[in-house]
Amino acid sequence: IGRWASIARATLSRVTSSTVAPYEEPTLISPFQNKAAGALRVVCGSGGDAEFACGLSAPKTRGIPVKEGHVYTFSIYSRAAATTRPVYLDIRWYGLNGQEISRAGETNWTNTTSGWTRGSVTDTAPVNCFFMVPTIRIQGSANTEVHYFDAAQVEESSLGATTFAEARGITITLKAT
């Protein structure tokens, strides 16, 4: 599912709005639904916490490029299908050759079954850091338990994220002459 992959006891898949309504930002002047094609569905395995990350398999090519000394916030919305759990976010920092330098330190919140809740972690990229890998851990999850994640965002900030702003794209066509 994109660059998200399981670290431990998590099976990831994409779900459409017929399964769970996508996150919708209510604080914008003109509320809109997340236009991405669905949310991330995590089915937990047995034997402990479920954990997954974005770019962990190859931080140099799949991680998120950063600048040392800059402050970054990783945030994401979550909801539980049936059982609420503490959800932990962390940022792993990597050097130029893909070696792990340090971790931000986990922050957590408990998701709900009634709607989307947001968690975030903010940290400063350490010296000699070139890439970050956001990680998510669902604590104490049971076998086949389902959790959803949507509207993941990484931003360079000094105060941290406040709302989700969908990324915009532009299509460019180049013509050789």
C-alpha positions as a Python dict, from the first residue, in 0.01 Angstrom:
ca = {
    (1, 'I'): (0, 0, 0),
    (2, 'G'): (211, 284, -125),
    (3, 'R'): (524, 293, 87),
    (4, 'W'): (349, 167, 401),
    (5, 'A'): (462, -181, 506),
    (6, 'S'): (425, -404, 809),
    (7, 'I'): (700, -425, 1072),
    (8, 'A'): (513, -668, 1299),
    (9, 'R'): (169, -832, 1312),
    (10, 'A'): (-6, -597, 1065),
    (11, 'T'): (-170, -677, 734),
    (12, 'L'): (-225, -359, 530),
    (13, 'S'): (-478, -295, 256),
    (14, 'R'): (-665, -7, 95),
    (15, 'V'): (-1037, 32, 159),
    (16, 'T'): (-1289, 249, -21),
    (17, 'S'): (-1556, 475, 123),
    (18, 'S'): (-1813, 195, 107),
    (19, 'T'): (-1623, 24, 393),
    (20, 'V'): (-1544, 331, 604),
    (21, 'A'): (-1610, 697, 529),
    (22, 'P'): (-1285, 883, 463),
    (23, 'Y'): (-1162, 1152, 698),
    (24, 'E'): (-1323, 1492, 630),
    (25, 'E'): (-1165, 1816, 753),
    (26, 'P'): (-1441, 2016, 928),
    (27, 'T'): (-1237, 2329, 1008),
    (28, 'L'): (-1167, 2446, 653),
    (29, 'I'): (-1372, 2730, 507),
    (30, 'S'): (-1524, 2487, 258),
    (31, 'P'): (-1512, 2133, 407),
    (32, 'F'): (-1412, 1862, 159),
    (33, 'Q'): (-1355, 1491, 180),
    (34, 'N'): (-1009, 1349, 143),
    (35, 'K'): (-985, 1295, -231),
    (36, 'A'): (-738, 1009, -204),
    (37, 'A'): (-871, 669, -306),
    (38, 'G'): (-973, 526, 30),
    (39, 'A'): (-810, 474, 366),
    (40, 'L'): (-546, 236, 500),
    (41, 'R'): (-697, -72, 667),
    (42, 'V'): (-484, -255, 923),
    (43, 'V'): (-578, -607, 1032),
    (44, 'C'): (-380, -691, 1343),
    (45, 'G'): (-215, -1026, 1401),
    (46, 'S'): (-191, -1221, 1725),
    (47, 'G'): (84, -1206, 1983),
    (48, 'G'): (128, -838, 2064),
    (49, 'D'): (142, -491, 1915),
    (50, 'A'): (84, -430, 1544),
    (51, 'E'): (342, -198, 1388),
    (52, 'F'): (397, -53, 1040),
    (53, 'A'): (596, 224, 875),
    (54, 'C'): (629, 433, 561),
    (55, 'G'): (964, 377, 386),
    (56, 'L'): (1137, 151, 639),
    (57, 'S'): (1245, -109, 382),
    (58, 'A'): (1472, 144, 207),
    (59, 'P'): (1496, 481, 388),
    (60, 'K'): (1720, 631, 114),
    (61, 'T'): (1472, 570, -166),
    (62, 'R'): (1141, 526, 17),
    (63, 'G'): (1188, 752, 320),
    (64, 'I'): (1097, 1120, 329),
    (65, 'P'): (1384, 1364, 255),
    (66, 'V'): (1453, 1613, 538),
    (67, 'K'): (1707, 1879, 639),
    (68, 'E'): (1902, 1848, 963),
    (69, 'G'): (1802, 2100, 1229),
    (70, 'H'): (1454, 2153, 1084),
    (71, 'V'): (1139, 2070, 1284),
    (72, 'Y'): (898, 1815, 1133),
    (73, 'T'): (552, 1698, 1234),
    (74, 'F'): (402, 1365, 1131),
    (75, 'S'): (25, 1339, 1185),
    (76, 'I'): (-245, 1092, 1087),
    (77, 'Y'): (-611, 1023, 1163),
    (78, 'S'): (-729, 687, 1296),
    (79, 'R'): (-1047, 507, 1391),
    (80, 'A'): (-1115, 159, 1524),
    (81, 'A'): (-1364, -79, 1367),
    (82, 'A'): (-1476, -231, 1700),
    (83, 'T'): (-1212, -202, 1977),
    (84, 'T'): (-1031, 119, 2066),
    (85, 'R'): (-657, 102, 2132),
    (86, 'P'): (-367, 331, 2216),
    (87, 'V'): (-196, 428, 1890),
    (88, 'Y'): (170, 536, 1904),
    (89, 'L'): (345, 751, 1644),
    (90, 'D'): (721, 787, 1605),
    (91, 'I'): (971, 929, 1359),
    (92, 'R'): (1287, 733, 1278),
    (93, 'W'): (1574, 948, 1149),
    (94, 'Y'): (1823, 816, 891),
    (95, 'G'): (2160, 930, 756),
    (96, 'L'): (2278, 967, 398),
    (97, 'N'): (2356, 594, 360),
    (98, 'G'): (2027, 479, 513),
    (99, 'Q'): (2162, 408, 862),
    (100, 'E'): (1929, 483, 1155),
    (101, 'I'): (2054, 779, 1361),
    (102, 'S'): (1784, 814, 1626),
    (103, 'R'): (1411, 816, 1697),
    (104, 'A'): (1186, 1101, 1800),
    (105, 'G'): (1024, 910, 2086),
    (106, 'E'): (669, 784, 2068),
    (107, 'T'): (362, 996, 2136),
    (108, 'N'): (20, 837, 2167),
    (109, 'W'): (-355, 883, 2176),
    (110, 'T'): (-648, 640, 2185),
    (111, 'N'): (-856, 606, 1871),
    (112, 'T'): (-1237, 571, 1881),
    (113, 'T'): (-1506, 375, 1700),
    (114, 'S'): (-1731, 679, 1654),
    (115, 'G'): (-1510, 894, 1430),
    (116, 'W'): (-1163, 994, 1318),
    (117, 'T'): (-915, 1112, 1582),
    (118, 'R'): (-579, 1273, 1509),
    (119, 'G'): (-240, 1194, 1653),
    (120, 'S'): (89, 1369, 1586),
    (121, 'V'): (456, 1365, 1676),
    (122, 'T'): (694, 1659, 1631),
    (123, 'D'): (1074, 1648, 1644),
    (124, 'T'): (1386, 1818, 1511),
    (125, 'A'): (1589, 1631, 1249),
    (126, 'P'): (1927, 1551, 1409),
    (127, 'V'): (2272, 1637, 1273),
    (128, 'N'): (2364, 1438, 958),
    (129, 'C'): (2000, 1339, 903),
    (130, 'F'): (1875, 1310, 544),
    (131, 'F'): (1558, 1096, 567),
    (132, 'M'): (1269, 1026, 802),
    (133, 'V'): (1044, 721, 832),
    (134, 'P'): (709, 767, 1011),
    (135, 'T'): (603, 464, 1217),
    (136, 'I'): (274, 362, 1377),
    (137, 'R'): (217, 107, 1654),
    (138, 'I'): (-122, -17, 1777),
    (139, 'Q'): (-73, -130, 2136),
    (140, 'G'): (-223, -452, 2268),
    (141, 'S'): (-417, -536, 1955),
    (142, 'A'): (-596, -869, 1929),
    (143, 'N'): (-589, -1113, 1637),
    (144, 'T'): (-804, -995, 1340),
    (145, 'E'): (-878, -660, 1507),
    (146, 'V'): (-926, -383, 1246),
    (147, 'H'): (-811, -18, 1256),
    (148, 'Y'): (-825, 248, 984),
    (149, 'F'): (-583, 532, 905),
    (150, 'D'): (-628, 829, 672),
    (151, 'A'): (-495, 1178, 590),
    (152, 'A'): (-132, 1111, 680),
    (153, 'Q'): (75, 1427, 665),
    (154, 'V'): (439, 1525, 715),
    (155, 'E'): (521, 1891, 733),
    (156, 'E'): (812, 2109, 818),
    (157, 'S'): (689, 2328, 1100),
    (158, 'S'): (786, 2516, 1409),
    (159, 'L'): (455, 2477, 1592),
    (160, 'G'): (321, 2147, 1460),
    (161, 'A'): (30, 2063, 1236),
    (162, 'T'): (-322, 2179, 1308),
    (163, 'T'): (-532, 2053, 1016),
    (164, 'F'): (-499, 1823, 719),
    (165, 'A'): (-443, 1998, 389),
    (166, 'E'): (-465, 1765, 92),
    (167, 'A'): (-158, 1771, -129),
    (168, 'R'): (-212, 1928, -466),
    (169, 'G'): (-48, 1808, -784),
    (170, 'I'): (27, 1947, -1124),
    (171, 'T'): (66, 1756, -1448),
    (172, 'I'): (348, 1874, -1672),
    (173, 'T'): (394, 1760, -2030),
    (174, 'L'): (740, 1812, -2181),
    (175, 'K'): (788, 1820, -2553),
    (176, 'A'): (1133, 1794, -2708),
    (177, 'T'): (1194, 2039, -2992),
}
